[in-house]
GROMACS .gro file of C-alpha atoms in nm:
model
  128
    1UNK     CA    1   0.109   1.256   4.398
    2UNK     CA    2  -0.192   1.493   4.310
    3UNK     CA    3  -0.449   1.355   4.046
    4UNK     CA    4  -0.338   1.605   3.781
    5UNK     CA    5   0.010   1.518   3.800
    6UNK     CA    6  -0.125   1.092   3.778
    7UNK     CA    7  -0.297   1.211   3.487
    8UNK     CA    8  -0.023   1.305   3.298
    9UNK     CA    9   0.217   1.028   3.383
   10UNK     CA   10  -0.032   0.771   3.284
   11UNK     CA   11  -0.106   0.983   2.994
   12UNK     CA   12   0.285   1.002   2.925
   13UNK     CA   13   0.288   0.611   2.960
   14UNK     CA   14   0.073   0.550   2.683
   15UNK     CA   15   0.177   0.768   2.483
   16UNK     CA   16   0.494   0.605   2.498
   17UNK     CA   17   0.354   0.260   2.481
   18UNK     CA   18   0.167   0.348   2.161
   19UNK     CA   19   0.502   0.465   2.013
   20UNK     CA   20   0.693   0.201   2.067
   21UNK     CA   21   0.428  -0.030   1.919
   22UNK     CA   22   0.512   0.154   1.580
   23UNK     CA   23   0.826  -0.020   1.512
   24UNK     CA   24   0.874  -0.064   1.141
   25UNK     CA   25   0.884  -0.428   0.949
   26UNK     CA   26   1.228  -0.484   0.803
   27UNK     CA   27   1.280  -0.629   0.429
   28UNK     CA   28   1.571  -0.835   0.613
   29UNK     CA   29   1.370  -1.002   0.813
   30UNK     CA   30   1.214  -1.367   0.699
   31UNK     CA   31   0.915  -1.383   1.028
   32UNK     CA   32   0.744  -1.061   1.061
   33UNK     CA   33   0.450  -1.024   1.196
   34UNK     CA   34   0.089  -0.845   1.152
   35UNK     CA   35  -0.264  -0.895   1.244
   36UNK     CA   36  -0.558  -0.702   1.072
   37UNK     CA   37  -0.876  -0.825   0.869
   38UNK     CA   38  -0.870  -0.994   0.592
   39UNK     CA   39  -1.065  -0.904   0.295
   40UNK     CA   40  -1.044  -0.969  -0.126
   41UNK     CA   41  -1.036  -0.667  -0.281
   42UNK     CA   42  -1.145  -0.604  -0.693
   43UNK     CA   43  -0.829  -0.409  -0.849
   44UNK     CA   44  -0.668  -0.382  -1.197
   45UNK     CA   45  -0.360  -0.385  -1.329
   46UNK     CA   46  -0.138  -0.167  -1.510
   47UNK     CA   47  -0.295  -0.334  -1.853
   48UNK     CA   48  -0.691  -0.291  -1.674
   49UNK     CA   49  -0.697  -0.683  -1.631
   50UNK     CA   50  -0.921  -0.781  -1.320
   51UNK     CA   51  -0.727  -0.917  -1.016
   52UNK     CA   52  -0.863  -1.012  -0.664
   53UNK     CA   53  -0.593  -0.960  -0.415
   54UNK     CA   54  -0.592  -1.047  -0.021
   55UNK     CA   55  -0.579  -0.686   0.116
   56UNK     CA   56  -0.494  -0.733   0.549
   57UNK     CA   57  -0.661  -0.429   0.725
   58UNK     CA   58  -0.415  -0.326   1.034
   59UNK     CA   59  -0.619  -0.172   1.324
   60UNK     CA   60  -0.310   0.090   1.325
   61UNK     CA   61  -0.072   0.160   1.049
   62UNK     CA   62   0.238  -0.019   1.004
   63UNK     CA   63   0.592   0.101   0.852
   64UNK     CA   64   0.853  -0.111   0.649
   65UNK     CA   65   1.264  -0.042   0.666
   66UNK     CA   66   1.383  -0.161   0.317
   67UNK     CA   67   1.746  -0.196   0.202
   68UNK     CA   68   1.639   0.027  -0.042
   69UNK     CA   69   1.529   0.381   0.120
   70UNK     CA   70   1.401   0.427  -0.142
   71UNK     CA   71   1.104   0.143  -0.073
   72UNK     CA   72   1.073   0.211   0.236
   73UNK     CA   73   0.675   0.283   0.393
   74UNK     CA   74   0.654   0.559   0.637
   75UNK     CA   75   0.300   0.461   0.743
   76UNK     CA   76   0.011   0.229   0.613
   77UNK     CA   77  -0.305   0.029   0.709
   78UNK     CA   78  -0.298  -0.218   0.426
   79UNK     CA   79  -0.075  -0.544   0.355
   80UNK     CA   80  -0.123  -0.721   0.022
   81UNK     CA   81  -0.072  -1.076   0.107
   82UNK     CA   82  -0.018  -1.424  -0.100
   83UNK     CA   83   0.162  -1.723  -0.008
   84UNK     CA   84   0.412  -1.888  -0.228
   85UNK     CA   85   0.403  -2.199  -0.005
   86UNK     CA   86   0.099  -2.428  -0.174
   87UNK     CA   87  -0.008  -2.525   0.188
   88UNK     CA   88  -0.035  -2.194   0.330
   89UNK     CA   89  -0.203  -2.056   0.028
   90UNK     CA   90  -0.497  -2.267  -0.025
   91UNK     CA   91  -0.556  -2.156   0.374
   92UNK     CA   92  -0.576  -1.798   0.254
   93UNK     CA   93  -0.928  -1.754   0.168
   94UNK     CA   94  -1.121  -1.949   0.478
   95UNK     CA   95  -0.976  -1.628   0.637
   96UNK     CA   96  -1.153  -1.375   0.454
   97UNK     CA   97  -1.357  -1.147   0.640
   98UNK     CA   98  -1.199  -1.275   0.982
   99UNK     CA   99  -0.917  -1.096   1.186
  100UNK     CA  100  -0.620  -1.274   1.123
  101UNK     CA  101  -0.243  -1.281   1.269
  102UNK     CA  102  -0.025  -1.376   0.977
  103UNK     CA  103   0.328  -1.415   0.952
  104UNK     CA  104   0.613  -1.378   0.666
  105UNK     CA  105   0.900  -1.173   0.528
  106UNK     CA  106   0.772  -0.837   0.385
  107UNK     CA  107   0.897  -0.591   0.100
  108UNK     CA  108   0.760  -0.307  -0.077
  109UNK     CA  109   0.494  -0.282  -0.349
  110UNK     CA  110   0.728  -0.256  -0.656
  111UNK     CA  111   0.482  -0.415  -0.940
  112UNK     CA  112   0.139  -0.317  -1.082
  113UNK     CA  113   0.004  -0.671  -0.946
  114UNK     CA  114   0.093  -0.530  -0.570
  115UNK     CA  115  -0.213  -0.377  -0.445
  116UNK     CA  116  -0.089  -0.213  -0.085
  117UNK     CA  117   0.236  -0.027  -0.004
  118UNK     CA  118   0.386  -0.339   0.215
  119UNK     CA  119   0.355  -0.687   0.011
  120UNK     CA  120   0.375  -0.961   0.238
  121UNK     CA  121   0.460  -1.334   0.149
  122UNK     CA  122   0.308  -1.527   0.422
  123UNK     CA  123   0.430  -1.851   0.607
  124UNK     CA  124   0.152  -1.900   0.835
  125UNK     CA  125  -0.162  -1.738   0.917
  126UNK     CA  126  -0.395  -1.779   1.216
  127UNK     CA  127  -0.760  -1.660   1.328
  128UNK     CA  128  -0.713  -1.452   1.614
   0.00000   0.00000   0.00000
């Protein structure tokens, strides 16, 4: 096999490899998973009140299959997350600034208090 012809195969593989790490979220699904940084961001809501949501940073974007396809998210490189578990969300902020690999069931933004196109309620989350 020439070097050219190497080239492109390899070049063909990860291609390939990149696209098939693209595959969407589901709203179905209770134990997705995604791993970005964590930050707190300063937002408002519809009414201008001040609110501090965890905002996950993905090092490449991320897609969501809802029920709905209406809410579904073609691409994005933000997760709002929050925790309705007590446990899990007094964790939350020791994480901030860190890269973090957190898990939970995922919808789409469909309030003014969700602050990224996927809204993730997290089960566990991890320093990676």
């Amino acid at each position: 096999m020439s070097l050219r012809r190497g080239l492109v195969w390899a070049g063909l593989a990860l291609a390939l490899t990149a696209t098939s790490a693209l595959a969407c979220m589901s709203d179905q699904s209770k134990q997705e998973i995604a791993e970005g940084k964590l930050a707190i961001a300063s937002k408002r809501d519809a009414a201008g009140r001040p609110e501090k949501p965890y905002i996950l940073t993905l090092p490449s974007p991320a897609c969501l299959t809802a029920t709905d396809p209406a809410d579904s998210v073609k691409s994005t490189r933000t997760i709002h997350i929050f925790s309705s578990q007590d446990k899990v969300h007094a964790q939350i902020a020791k994480f901030v600034g860190k890269t973090v690999l957190v898990r939970g069931q995922a919808f789409a933004a469909h309030t003014a208090h969700h602050h990224a196109p996927i809204v993730m309620d997290i089960s566990q989350i991890d320093s990676r």
